[in-house]
Coordinates of C-alpha atoms in Angstrom, one line a residue:
M1 CA -121.9 -108.1 72.8
S2 CA -120.8 -105.7 75.4
D3 CA -117.7 -107.7 75.9
H4 CA -117.0 -107.7 72.2
H5 CA -117.7 -103.9 72.1
H6 CA -115.3 -103.4 75.0
R7 CA -112.6 -105.4 73.3
A8 CA -113.0 -103.6 70.1
S9 CA -113.0 -100.3 71.9
Y10 CA -109.9 -101.3 73.8
K11 CA -108.2 -102.5 70.6
H12 CA -109.2 -99.3 68.9
S13 CA -107.9 -97.2 71.8
H14 CA -104.7 -99.3 71.9
N15 CA -104.2 -98.8 68.2
T16 CA -104.5 -95.1 68.4
S17 CA -102.0 -95.0 71.2
D18 CA -99.5 -96.5 68.8
C19 CA -99.6 -93.2 66.9
F20 CA -98.1 -91.4 69.8
L21 CA -94.5 -91.8 71.0
S22 CA -93.6 -93.1 74.4
A23 CA -91.5 -91.0 76.7
D24 CA -88.4 -93.1 75.9
E25 CA -89.1 -92.7 72.1
V26 CA -89.5 -88.9 72.6
E27 CA -86.2 -88.8 74.5
T28 CA -84.4 -90.8 71.9
L29 CA -85.9 -88.7 69.1
S30 CA -84.9 -85.5 70.9
L31 CA -81.4 -86.8 71.4
I32 CA -81.1 -87.7 67.7
T33 CA -82.4 -84.3 66.7
A34 CA -80.0 -82.6 69.1
L35 CA -77.1 -84.7 67.7
S36 CA -78.0 -84.0 64.1
S37 CA -78.3 -80.3 65.0
V38 CA -74.9 -80.3 66.6
N39 CA -73.5 -82.3 63.7
S40 CA -74.8 -79.8 61.1
S41 CA -73.6 -76.8 63.1
H42 CA -70.3 -78.7 63.5
S43 CA -70.2 -79.0 59.7
I44 CA -70.9 -75.3 59.4
F45 CA -68.2 -74.6 61.9
E46 CA -65.8 -76.8 60.0
L47 CA -66.7 -75.0 56.8
T48 CA -66.1 -71.7 58.4
V49 CA -62.9 -72.8 59.9
N50 CA -61.8 -74.3 56.6
S51 CA -62.8 -71.0 54.9
V52 CA -60.8 -69.0 57.4
S53 CA -57.9 -71.4 57.0
V54 CA -58.0 -71.0 53.2
S55 CA -58.2 -67.2 53.6
Q56 CA -55.2 -67.3 55.9
S57 CA -53.3 -69.5 53.5
V58 CA -54.1 -67.1 50.6
A59 CA -53.1 -64.1 52.7
Q60 CA -49.8 -65.8 53.7
S61 CA -49.1 -66.6 50.1
L62 CA -49.8 -63.0 49.0
I63 CA -47.6 -61.7 51.8
F64 CA -44.9 -64.2 50.9
S65 CA -45.3 -63.2 47.2
S66 CA -45.2 -59.5 48.1
T67 CA -42.1 -60.0 50.2
V68 CA -40.3 -62.0 47.5
S69 CA -41.3 -59.3 45.0
F70 CA -40.0 -56.6 47.3
F71 CA -36.7 -58.3 47.8
T72 CA -36.4 -59.1 44.1
V73 CA -37.1 -55.4 43.2
S74 CA -34.6 -54.3 45.9
L75 CA -32.0 -56.7 44.7
L76 CA -32.4 -55.6 41.1
T77 CA -32.4 -52.0 42.1
S78 CA -29.2 -52.6 44.1
I79 CA -27.6 -54.4 41.1
L80 CA -28.6 -51.6 38.7
I81 CA -27.3 -48.9 41.0
S82 CA -24.1 -50.8 41.5
S83 CA -23.7 -51.3 37.7
V84 CA -24.3 -47.6 37.1
F85 CA -21.8 -46.6 39.8
S86 CA -19.3 -49.1 38.4
A87 CA -19.8 -47.8 34.8
V88 CA -19.5 -44.2 35.9
S89 CA -16.4 -45.0 37.9
Q90 CA -14.8 -46.8 34.9
I91 CA -15.6 -43.9 32.6
Y92 CA -14.2 -41.4 35.1
D93 CA -11.0 -43.6 35.6
H94 CA -10.8 -44.0 31.8
S95 CA -11.1 -40.3 31.1
S96 CA -8.7 -39.6 34.0
S97 CA -6.2 -41.9 32.4
H98 CA -6.7 -40.2 29.0
H99 CA -5.9 -36.9 30.7
I100 CA -2.7 -38.4 32.2
I101 CA -1.7 -39.8 28.9
S102 CA -2.5 -36.6 27.0
D103 CA -0.5 -34.7 29.6
Q104 CA 2.4 -37.0 29.2
I105 CA 2.2 -36.7 25.4
Y106 CA 2.0 -32.9 25.7
E107 CA 5.1 -32.9 28.0
N108 CA 7.0 -35.2 25.6
L109 CA 6.0 -33.1 22.6
L110 CA 7.2 -30.0 24.4
R111 CA 10.5 -31.7 25.2
F112 CA 10.8 -32.8 21.6
L113 CA 10.0 -29.4 20.3
I114 CA 12.4 -27.8 22.7
S115 CA 15.1 -30.2 21.9
S116 CA 14.4 -29.9 18.3
S117 CA 14.7 -26.1 18.4
H118 CA 18.0 -26.5 20.3
T119 CA 19.2 -28.8 17.7
E120 CA 18.4 -26.4 14.9
T121 CA 20.2 -23.6 16.5
H122 CA 23.3 -25.7 16.9
F123 CA 23.4 -26.3 13.2

């Protein structure tokens, strides 16, 4: 009975040792835990990098959009100023030509009146 008791005790103690991990199993489990920890921090790092990348992309798009808007406004302003100067120049040239024409008409009218008055005196 003592032998049976010893075997049962050994079997029982052997069964309880199965509940604990061996050194190799502990090392393997530690390695798996470390790898999953690195993997999850890698995922967080990737998320952060992707977020920064998206932020940079948005910032670049905004800068590009602002630059395009600035050049568009500059171009439109330049065209508007050029159009205004052109219109003012044409008005000035047109009024100047009217003055020239009216001066010529005035001179011709004076000649006509003078010649007309000379003609009357001859009659």
